[in-house]
Amino acid sequence: MTAVVKTPASSANLGPGFDVLGLALTLYDTISLVPGRAGLTLTVSGEGRGKLDRSPEGNLAVRAVKAVYAEIGAEPPAIDIHMDNAIPLSRGLGSSAAAIVGALTAASAFSGADLNRDRLFALAVELEGHADNVAAAVYGGLTISFKQGDTFNVRRSLPAANIGVALLLPEAGLSTAKARAALPEETPRANAVFNIGRTALLVEALLSGDLDCLAAAVEDALHQPWRRGLIPDYNVTEYACYQAGARGVALSGAGPSLIAFYDKKDETAFKAALAKEVESAGIQRLAIWPDIDVDGAVVATCLEARPKTPWAGQN
Ligand code: HSE
């Protein structure tokens, strides 16, 4: 048996929807599980190669594979895990959620556990700690995660077709732990009310495609004001996006990438204007232009192992 899974990147929060909103994007990590010789081994290519913790205790994908076997009450067999990553790490693009969700989905197929998406999502939240990126990685589209009792649930929908997304990635990353540590524990009621209104407006605007209220809808009083100080080129990049015609700009997840929403019908003009603004302001960021992923993590291949024929020899 071989299982190969493609898992999308995601942008969480989208401004006011802290730890709640997620948007899946067409930038993918691919993980494959093949029968190994001994224990769980891990190799990495692409983003994170030579940087990711590959220890069984520290690597999220390995822990996710073990979690699936724990779920079915079995010991993991020998498996060679390979991660081929296109999602840059520590940029606020959901790379750890993609690693977890990809490994859970692959292990579910590989083991025959065949866990449904809701169960995979629950296991992913346990491993990740918050639900926004993992919801988008599991279900695709625009996700709203919410807790009922001890259980997280998700409402998934698709933004209107005129919603375009640009991401502006800096070269240096920012750890989510550091970006979370910068936030106050308590929030004044006025800030909570501010965010409730903005989050409701944002979801309505994304679903209806009403771009006129997006700039107001992405405002936030829960996390962005504290994170600005950690990201030296935040203000100048946000300004450049708006100057170029962006309709709403927010931190992507915990940052440091920014997400800019624009009108798809103005895509060519916006791309040109943004390139010009970025260059003239001397901003050292890479702009990428993903679409919205609609499927979430997908098992791309699930093959039975080739029969062990006596003439093929041992390897
Ligand atoms: N909602 C999370 C945060 C996303 O803003 O810290 C980061 O993974």
PDB file of C-alpha atoms and ligand atoms in Angstrom, residues 12-13 17-21 92 94 96 128 130 132-133 176 179-180 183 223 227 252-255, ligand 1:
ATOM      1  CA  ALA A  12      -6.185  32.102   8.965  1.00  0.00           C
ATOM      2  CA  ASN A  13      -7.886  34.995  10.769  1.00  0.00           C
ATOM      3  CA  GLY A  17     -11.605  36.254  12.607  1.00  0.00           C
ATOM      4  CA  PHE A  18      -8.862  35.346  15.071  1.00  0.00           C
ATOM      5  CA  ASP A  19      -8.580  31.556  15.560  1.00  0.00           C
ATOM      6  CA  VAL A  20     -11.918  31.180  13.720  1.00  0.00           C
ATOM      7  CA  LEU A  21     -11.686  31.915   9.983  1.00  0.00           C
ATOM      8  CA  GLY A  92       1.451  32.399   8.311  1.00  0.00           C
ATOM      9  CA  GLY A  94      -0.646  27.030   7.604  1.00  0.00           C
ATOM     10  CA  SER A  96       2.107  22.996  10.280  1.00  0.00           C
ATOM     11  CA  GLU A 128      -2.281  21.807  16.290  1.00  0.00           C
ATOM     12  CA  HIS A 130      -6.193  25.851  17.298  1.00  0.00           C
ATOM     13  CA  ASP A 132      -8.608  27.742  11.945  1.00  0.00           C
ATOM     14  CA  ASN A 133      -5.818  26.499   9.630  1.00  0.00           C
ATOM     15  CA  THR A 176       3.542  31.479  15.640  1.00  0.00           C
ATOM     16  CA  ALA A 179       3.371  36.014  17.514  1.00  0.00           C
ATOM     17  CA  ARG A 180       0.871  34.553  20.016  1.00  0.00           C
ATOM     18  CA  LEU A 183      -0.980  39.192  22.508  1.00  0.00           C
ATOM     19  CA  HIS A 223      -4.200  40.611  17.372  1.00  0.00           C
ATOM     20  CA  ARG A 227       1.752  41.955  15.830  1.00  0.00           C
ATOM     21  CA  SER A 252      -2.160  36.045   6.989  1.00  0.00           C
ATOM     22  CA  GLY A 253      -2.543  33.961  10.139  1.00  0.00           C
ATOM     23  CA  ALA A 254       0.030  35.023  12.698  1.00  0.00           C
ATOM     24  CA  GLY A 255       2.063  36.660   9.919  1.00  0.00           C
TER      25      GLY A 255
HETATM   26  N1  HSE B   1      -5.063  31.971  14.561  1.00  0.00           N
HETATM   27  C1  HSE B   1      -3.661  31.696  14.701  1.00  0.00           C
HETATM   28  C2  HSE B   1      -2.946  32.932  15.234  1.00  0.00           C
HETATM   29  C3  HSE B   1      -3.121  31.309  13.361  1.00  0.00           C
HETATM   30  O1  HSE B   1      -3.251  34.011  14.738  1.00  0.00           O
HETATM   31  O2  HSE B   1      -2.101  32.816  16.105  1.00  0.00           O
HETATM   32  C4  HSE B   1      -1.697  30.908  13.410  1.00  0.00           C
HETATM   33  O3  HSE B   1      -1.547  29.576  13.119  1.00  0.00           O
END
